[in-house]
Short mmCIF file of C-alpha atoms and ligand atoms in Angstrom, two decimals:
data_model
loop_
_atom_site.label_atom_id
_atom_site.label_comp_id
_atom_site.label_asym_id
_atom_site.label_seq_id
_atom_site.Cartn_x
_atom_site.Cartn_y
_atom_site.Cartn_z
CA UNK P 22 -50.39 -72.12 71.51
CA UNK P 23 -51.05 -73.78 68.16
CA UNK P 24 -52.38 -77.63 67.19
CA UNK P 25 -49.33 -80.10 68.13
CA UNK P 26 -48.95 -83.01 65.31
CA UNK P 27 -45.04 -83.88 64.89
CA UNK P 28 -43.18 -81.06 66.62
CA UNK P 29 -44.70 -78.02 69.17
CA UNK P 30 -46.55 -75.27 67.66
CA UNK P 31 -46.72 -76.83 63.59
CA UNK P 32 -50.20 -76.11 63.93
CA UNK P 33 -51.29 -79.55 62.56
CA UNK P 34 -54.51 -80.04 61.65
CA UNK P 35 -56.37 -82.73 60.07
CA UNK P 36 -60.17 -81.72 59.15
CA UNK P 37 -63.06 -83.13 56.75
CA UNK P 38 -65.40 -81.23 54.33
CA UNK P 39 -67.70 -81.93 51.51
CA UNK P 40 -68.40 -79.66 48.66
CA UNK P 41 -71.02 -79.52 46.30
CA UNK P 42 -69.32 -80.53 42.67
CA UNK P 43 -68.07 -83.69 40.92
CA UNK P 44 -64.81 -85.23 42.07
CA UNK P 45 -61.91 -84.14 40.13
CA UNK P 46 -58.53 -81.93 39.85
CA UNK P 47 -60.83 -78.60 40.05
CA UNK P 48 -62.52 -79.99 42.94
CA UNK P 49 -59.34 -80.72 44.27
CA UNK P 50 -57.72 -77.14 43.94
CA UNK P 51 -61.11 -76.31 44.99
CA UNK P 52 -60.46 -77.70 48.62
CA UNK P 53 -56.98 -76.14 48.36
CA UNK P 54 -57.88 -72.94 47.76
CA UNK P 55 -60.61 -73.27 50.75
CA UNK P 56 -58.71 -74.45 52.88
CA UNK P 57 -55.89 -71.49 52.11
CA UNK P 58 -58.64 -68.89 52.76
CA UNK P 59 -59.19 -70.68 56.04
CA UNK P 60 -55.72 -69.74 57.06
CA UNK P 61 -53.90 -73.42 56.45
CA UNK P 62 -49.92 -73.55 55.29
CA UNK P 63 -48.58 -76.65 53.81
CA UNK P 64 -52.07 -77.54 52.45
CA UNK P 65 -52.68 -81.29 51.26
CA UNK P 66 -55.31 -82.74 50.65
CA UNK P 67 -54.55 -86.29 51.36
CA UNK P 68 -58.29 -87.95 50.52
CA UNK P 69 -60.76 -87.53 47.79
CA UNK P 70 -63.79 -89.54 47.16
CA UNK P 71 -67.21 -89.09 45.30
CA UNK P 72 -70.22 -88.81 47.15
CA UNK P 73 -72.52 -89.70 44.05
CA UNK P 74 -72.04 -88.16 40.83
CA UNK P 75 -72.28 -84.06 41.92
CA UNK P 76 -70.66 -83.83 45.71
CA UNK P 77 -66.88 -84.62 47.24
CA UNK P 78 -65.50 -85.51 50.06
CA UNK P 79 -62.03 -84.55 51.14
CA UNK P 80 -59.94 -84.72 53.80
CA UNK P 81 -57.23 -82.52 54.35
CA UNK P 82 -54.61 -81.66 56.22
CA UNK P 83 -52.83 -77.84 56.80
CA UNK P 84 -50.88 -75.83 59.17
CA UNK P 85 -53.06 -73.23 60.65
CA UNK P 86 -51.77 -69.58 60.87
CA UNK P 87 -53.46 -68.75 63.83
CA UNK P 88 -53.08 -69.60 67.66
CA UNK P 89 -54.83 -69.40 70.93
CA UNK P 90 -53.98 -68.12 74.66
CA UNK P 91 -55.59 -70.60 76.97
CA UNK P 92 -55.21 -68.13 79.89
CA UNK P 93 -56.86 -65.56 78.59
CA UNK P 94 -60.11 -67.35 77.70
CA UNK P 95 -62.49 -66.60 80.76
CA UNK P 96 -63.89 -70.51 81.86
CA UNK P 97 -67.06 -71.14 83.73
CA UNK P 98 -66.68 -74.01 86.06
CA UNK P 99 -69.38 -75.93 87.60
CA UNK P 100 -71.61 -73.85 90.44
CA UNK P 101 -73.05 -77.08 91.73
CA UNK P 102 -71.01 -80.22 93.87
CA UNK P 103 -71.55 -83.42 92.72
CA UNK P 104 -73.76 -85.25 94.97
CA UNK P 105 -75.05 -89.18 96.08
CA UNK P 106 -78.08 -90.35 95.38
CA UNK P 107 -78.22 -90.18 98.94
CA UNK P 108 -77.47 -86.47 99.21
CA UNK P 109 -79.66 -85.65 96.88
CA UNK P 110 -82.59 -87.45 98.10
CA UNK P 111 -82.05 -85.70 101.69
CA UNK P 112 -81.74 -82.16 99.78
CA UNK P 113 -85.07 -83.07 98.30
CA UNK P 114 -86.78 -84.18 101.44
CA UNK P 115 -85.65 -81.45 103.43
CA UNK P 116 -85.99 -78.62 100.84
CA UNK P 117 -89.74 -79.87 99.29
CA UNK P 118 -91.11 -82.17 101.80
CA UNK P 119 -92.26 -84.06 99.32
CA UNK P 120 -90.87 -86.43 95.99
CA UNK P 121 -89.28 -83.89 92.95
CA UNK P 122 -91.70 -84.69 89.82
CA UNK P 123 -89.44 -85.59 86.94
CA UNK P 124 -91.07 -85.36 83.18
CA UNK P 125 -88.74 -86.74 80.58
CA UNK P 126 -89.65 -87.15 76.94
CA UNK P 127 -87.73 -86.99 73.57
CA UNK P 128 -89.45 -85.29 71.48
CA UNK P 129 -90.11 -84.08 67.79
CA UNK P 130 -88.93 -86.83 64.64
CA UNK P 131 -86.25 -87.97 67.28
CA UNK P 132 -86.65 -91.86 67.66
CA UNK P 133 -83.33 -92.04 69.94
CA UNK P 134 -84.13 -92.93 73.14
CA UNK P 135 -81.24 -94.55 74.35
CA UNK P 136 -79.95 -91.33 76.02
CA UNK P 137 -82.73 -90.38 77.55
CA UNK P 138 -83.14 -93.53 79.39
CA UNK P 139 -79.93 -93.48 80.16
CA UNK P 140 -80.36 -90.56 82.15
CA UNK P 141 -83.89 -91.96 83.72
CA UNK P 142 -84.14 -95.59 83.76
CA UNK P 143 -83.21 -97.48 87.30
CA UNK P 144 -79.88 -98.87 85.85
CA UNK P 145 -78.67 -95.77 84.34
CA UNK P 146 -75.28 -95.05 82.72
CA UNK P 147 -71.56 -96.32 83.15
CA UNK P 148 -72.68 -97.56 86.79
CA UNK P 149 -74.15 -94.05 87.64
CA UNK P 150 -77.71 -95.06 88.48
CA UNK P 151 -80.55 -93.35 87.23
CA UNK P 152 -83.31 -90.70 88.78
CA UNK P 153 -85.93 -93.66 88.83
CA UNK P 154 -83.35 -94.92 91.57
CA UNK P 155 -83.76 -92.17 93.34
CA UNK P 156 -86.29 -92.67 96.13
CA UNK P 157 -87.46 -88.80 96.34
CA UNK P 158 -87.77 -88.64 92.37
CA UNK P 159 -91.22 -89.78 90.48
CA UNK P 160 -89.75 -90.25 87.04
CA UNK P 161 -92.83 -90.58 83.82
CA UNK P 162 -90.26 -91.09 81.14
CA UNK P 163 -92.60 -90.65 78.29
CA UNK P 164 -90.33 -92.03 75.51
CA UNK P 165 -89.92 -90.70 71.93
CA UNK P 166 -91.70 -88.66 69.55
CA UNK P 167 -94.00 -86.93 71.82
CA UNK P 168 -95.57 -83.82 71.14
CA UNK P 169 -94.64 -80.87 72.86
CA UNK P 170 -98.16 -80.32 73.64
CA UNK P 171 -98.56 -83.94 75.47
CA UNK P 172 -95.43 -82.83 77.29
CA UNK P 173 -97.31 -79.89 78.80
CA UNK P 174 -100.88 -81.55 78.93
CA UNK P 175 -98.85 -84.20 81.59
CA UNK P 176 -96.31 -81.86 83.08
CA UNK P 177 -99.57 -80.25 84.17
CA UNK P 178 -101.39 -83.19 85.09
CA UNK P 179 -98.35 -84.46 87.02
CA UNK P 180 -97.52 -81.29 88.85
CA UNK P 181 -93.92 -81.53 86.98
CA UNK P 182 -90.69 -79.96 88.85
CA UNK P 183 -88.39 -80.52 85.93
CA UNK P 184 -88.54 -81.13 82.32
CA UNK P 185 -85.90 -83.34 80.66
CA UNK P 186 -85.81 -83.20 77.03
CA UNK P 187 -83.61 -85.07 74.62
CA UNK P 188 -82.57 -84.64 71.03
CA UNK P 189 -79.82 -86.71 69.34
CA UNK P 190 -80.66 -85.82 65.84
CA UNK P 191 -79.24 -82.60 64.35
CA UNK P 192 -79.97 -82.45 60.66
CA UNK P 193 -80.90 -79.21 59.79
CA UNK P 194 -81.03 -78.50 63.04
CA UNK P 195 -84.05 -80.24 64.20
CA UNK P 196 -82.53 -80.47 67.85
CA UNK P 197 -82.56 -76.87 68.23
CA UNK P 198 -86.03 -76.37 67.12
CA UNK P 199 -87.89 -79.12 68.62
CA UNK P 200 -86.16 -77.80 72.25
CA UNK P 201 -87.59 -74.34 71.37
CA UNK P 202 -91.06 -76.01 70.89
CA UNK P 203 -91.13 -77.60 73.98
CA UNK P 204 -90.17 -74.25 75.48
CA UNK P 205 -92.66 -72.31 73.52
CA UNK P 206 -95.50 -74.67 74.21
CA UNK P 207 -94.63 -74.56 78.57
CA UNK P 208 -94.16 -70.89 77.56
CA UNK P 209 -97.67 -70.71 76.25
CA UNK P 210 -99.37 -72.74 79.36
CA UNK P 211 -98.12 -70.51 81.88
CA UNK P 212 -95.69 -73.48 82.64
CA UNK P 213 -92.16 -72.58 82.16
CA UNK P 214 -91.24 -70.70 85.21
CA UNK P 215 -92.60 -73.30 87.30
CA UNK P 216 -90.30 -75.56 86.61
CA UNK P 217 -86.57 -76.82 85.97
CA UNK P 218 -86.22 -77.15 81.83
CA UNK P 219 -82.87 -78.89 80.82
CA UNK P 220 -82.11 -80.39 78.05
CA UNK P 221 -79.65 -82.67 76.75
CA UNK P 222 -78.63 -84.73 73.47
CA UNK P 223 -74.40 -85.39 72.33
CA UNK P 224 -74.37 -82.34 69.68
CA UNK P 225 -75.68 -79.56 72.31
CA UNK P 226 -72.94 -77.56 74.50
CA UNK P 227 -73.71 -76.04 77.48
CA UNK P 228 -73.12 -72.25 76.56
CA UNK P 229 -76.22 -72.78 74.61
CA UNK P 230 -79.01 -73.17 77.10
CA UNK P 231 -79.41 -69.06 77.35
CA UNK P 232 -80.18 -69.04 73.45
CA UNK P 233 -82.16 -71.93 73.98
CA UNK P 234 -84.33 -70.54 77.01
CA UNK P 235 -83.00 -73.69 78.88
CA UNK P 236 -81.95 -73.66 82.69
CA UNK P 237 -79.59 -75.90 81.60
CA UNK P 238 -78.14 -77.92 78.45
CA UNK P 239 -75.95 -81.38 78.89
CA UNK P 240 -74.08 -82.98 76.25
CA UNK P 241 -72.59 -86.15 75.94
CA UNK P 242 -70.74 -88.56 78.48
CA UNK P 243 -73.49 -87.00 81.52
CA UNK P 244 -73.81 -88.67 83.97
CA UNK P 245 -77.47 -89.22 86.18
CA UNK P 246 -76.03 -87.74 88.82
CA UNK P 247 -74.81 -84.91 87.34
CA UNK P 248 -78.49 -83.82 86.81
CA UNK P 249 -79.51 -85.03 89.98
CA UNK P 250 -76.93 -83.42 91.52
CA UNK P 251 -77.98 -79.79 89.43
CA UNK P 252 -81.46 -80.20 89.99
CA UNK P 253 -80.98 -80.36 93.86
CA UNK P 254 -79.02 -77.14 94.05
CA UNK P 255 -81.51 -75.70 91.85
CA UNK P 256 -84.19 -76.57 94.67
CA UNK P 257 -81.44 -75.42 97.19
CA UNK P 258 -80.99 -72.14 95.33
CA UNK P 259 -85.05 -71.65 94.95
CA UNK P 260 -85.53 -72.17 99.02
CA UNK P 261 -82.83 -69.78 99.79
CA UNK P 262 -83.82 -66.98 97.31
C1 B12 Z 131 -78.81 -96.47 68.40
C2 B12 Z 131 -78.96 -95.50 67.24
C3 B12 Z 131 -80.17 -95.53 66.56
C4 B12 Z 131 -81.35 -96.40 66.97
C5 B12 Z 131 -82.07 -95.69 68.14
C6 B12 Z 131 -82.70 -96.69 69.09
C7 B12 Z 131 -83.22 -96.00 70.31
N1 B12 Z 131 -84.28 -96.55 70.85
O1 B12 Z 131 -82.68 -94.99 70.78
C8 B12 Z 131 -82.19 -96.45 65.64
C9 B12 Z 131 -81.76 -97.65 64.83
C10 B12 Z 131 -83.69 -96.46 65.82
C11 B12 Z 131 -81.70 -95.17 64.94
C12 B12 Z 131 -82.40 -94.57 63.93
C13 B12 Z 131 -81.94 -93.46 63.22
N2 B12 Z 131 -80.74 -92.87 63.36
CO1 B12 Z 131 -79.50 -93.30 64.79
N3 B12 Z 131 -78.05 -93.76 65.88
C14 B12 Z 131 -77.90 -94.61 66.86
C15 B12 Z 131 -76.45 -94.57 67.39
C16 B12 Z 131 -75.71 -95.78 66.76
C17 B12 Z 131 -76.26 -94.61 68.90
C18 B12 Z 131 -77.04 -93.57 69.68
C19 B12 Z 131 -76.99 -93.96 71.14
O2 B12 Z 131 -77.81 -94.73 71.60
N4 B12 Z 131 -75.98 -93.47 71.92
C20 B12 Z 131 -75.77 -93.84 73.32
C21 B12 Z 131 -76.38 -92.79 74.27
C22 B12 Z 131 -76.18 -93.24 75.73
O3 B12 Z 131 -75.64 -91.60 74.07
P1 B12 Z 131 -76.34 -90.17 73.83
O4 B12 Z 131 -77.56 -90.30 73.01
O5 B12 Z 131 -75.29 -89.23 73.39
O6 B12 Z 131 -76.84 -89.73 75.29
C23 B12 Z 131 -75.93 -89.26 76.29
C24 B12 Z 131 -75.77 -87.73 76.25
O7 B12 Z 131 -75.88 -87.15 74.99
C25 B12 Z 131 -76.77 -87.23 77.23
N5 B12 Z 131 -78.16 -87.02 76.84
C26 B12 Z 131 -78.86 -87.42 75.78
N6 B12 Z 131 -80.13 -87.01 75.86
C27 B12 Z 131 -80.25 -86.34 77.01
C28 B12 Z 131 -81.33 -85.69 77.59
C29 B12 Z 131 -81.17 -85.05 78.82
C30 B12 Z 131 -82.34 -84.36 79.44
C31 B12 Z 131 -79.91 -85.06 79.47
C32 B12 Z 131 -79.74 -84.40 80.77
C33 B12 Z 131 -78.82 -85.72 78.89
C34 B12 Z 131 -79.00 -86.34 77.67
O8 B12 Z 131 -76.76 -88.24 78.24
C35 B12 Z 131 -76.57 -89.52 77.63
C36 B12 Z 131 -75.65 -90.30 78.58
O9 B12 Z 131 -74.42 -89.67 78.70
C37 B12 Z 131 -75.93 -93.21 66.81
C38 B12 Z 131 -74.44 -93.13 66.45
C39 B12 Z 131 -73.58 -92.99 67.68
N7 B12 Z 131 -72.60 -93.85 67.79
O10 B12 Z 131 -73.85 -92.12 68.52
C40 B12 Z 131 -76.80 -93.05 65.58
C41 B12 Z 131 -77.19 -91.63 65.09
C42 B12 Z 131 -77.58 -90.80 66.29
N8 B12 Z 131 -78.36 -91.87 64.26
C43 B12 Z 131 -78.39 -91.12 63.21
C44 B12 Z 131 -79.40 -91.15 62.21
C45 B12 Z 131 -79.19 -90.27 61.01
C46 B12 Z 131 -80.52 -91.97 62.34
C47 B12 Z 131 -81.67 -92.09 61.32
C48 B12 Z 131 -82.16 -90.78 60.72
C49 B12 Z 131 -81.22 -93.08 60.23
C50 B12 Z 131 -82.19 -93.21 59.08
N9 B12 Z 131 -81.83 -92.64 57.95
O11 B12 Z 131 -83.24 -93.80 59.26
C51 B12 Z 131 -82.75 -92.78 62.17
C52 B12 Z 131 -83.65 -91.72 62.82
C53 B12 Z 131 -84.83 -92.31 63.49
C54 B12 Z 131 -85.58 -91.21 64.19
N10 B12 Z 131 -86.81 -90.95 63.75
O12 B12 Z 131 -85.06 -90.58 65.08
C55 B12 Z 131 -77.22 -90.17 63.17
C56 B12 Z 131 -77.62 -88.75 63.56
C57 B12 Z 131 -76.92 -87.72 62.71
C58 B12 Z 131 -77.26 -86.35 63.18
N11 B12 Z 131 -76.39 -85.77 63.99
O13 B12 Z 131 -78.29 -85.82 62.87
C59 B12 Z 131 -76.20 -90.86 64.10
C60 B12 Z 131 -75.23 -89.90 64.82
C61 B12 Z 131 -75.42 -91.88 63.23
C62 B12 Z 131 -74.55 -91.18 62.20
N12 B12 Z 131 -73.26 -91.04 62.49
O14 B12 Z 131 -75.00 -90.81 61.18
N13 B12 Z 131 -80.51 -94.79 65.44
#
């Protein structure tokens, strides 16, 4: 199967790129000849702009060479069900016997919040509510720009089951490194098998949480109760093992 723009299999595709020199007709070949080592037919570049006097921007549009077999591409689907708050609380009570301590904090330079508390706060996210609605969560929703050594000082203090941490901002890949410094740090205080570490921000995918040394990673459009909903099989999983 290849990209579909005006007939099946034309390969089609549209894509965006900046490079590093003045705008011009070098830079412009420039893209072309990129773009042809990228595999693209029928190359054009159909927009060219400065960005200041020594970058580019371009956006161009190819036929790609090469193709892709959906069925043989091997798909993990989801090991949990989707639960109600409901459920979930009644997993928890049964399972723990007591409320599931919730830590959530965004952390590093990151000042965006807004998904975070999406996933905490009471009224939650396209009418999913959030864990603070659940009545066998505690929720401390620290906010943003904490340290990941406040993180640990209260996941300790708190007794913490899981760890929610955000990051929405990915320049040179600061999201990936402030996760791994919240790891490292629960790593450090004897902390990070004890409890349930996800994170989540709208530039992670979920394949990443083994590099990350995450027990799980969510990415945009979650849901609350999708990590309500993972958390209580996670207890599940823990009392059955
Ligand atoms: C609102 C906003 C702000 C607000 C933040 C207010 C606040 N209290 O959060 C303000 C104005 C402060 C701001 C500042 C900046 N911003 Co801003 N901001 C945005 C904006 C417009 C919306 C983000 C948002 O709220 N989305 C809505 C939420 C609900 O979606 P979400 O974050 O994806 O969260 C969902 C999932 O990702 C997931 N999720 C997220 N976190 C977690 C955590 C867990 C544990 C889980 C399970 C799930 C989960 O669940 C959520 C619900 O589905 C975006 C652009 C955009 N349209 O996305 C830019 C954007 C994120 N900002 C950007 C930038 C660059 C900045 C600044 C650096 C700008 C500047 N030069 O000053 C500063 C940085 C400040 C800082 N120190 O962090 C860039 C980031 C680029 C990048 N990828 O690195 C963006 C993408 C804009 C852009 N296109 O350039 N920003």
């Amino acid at each position: 199967m290849k990209p579909y723009g005006d007939w099946t299999d034309d390969g089609k595709v549209q894509m965006s790129f900046t490079l590093p020199m003045p705008e011009g007709e070098r830079a412009r070949q420039a893209a072309i000849a990129l773009a042809a080592k990228m595999g693209f037919e029928r190359i054009l570049v159909a927009h060219m702009v400065p960005m200041g006097p020594d970058f580019t921007y371009f956006v161009v549009y190819g036929s790609t060479t090469h193709s892709v077999d959906p069925d043989s591409l091997v798909v993990a689907e989801r090991e949990f069900p989707i639960l109600t708050p409901k459920e979930v609380d009644l997993k928890i009570r049964s399972t723990l016997k007591r409320p599931l301590v919730v830590v959530g904090a965004c952390t590093g330079t990151d000042a965006h919040t807004v998904g975070l508390d999406a996933i905490l706060s009471m009224k939650g996210f396209a009418g999913d509510k959030g864990l603070e609605y659940y009545q066998e969560m505690q929720v401390h929703n620290l906010g943003s720009q904490v340290d990941p050594e406040h993180i640990v000082e209260v996941v300790a203090e708190e007794g913490a089951d899981a760890v929610l941490i955000s990051q929405v901002v990915t320049q040179r890949d600061a999201h990936i490194h402030h996760l791994q410094e919240v790891r490292d740090a629960l790593a450090s205080a004897g902390l990070r098998e004890r409890v349930v570490l996800i994170g989540g921000g709208p530039r992670f995918s979920p394949e990443q949480a083994d590099e990350l040394g995450y027990d799980r990673i969510f990415s945009r459009g979650t849901k609350p109760s999708d990590v309500a909903s993972f958390l209580a099989w996670v207890i599940g999983s823990n009392e059955a093992a």
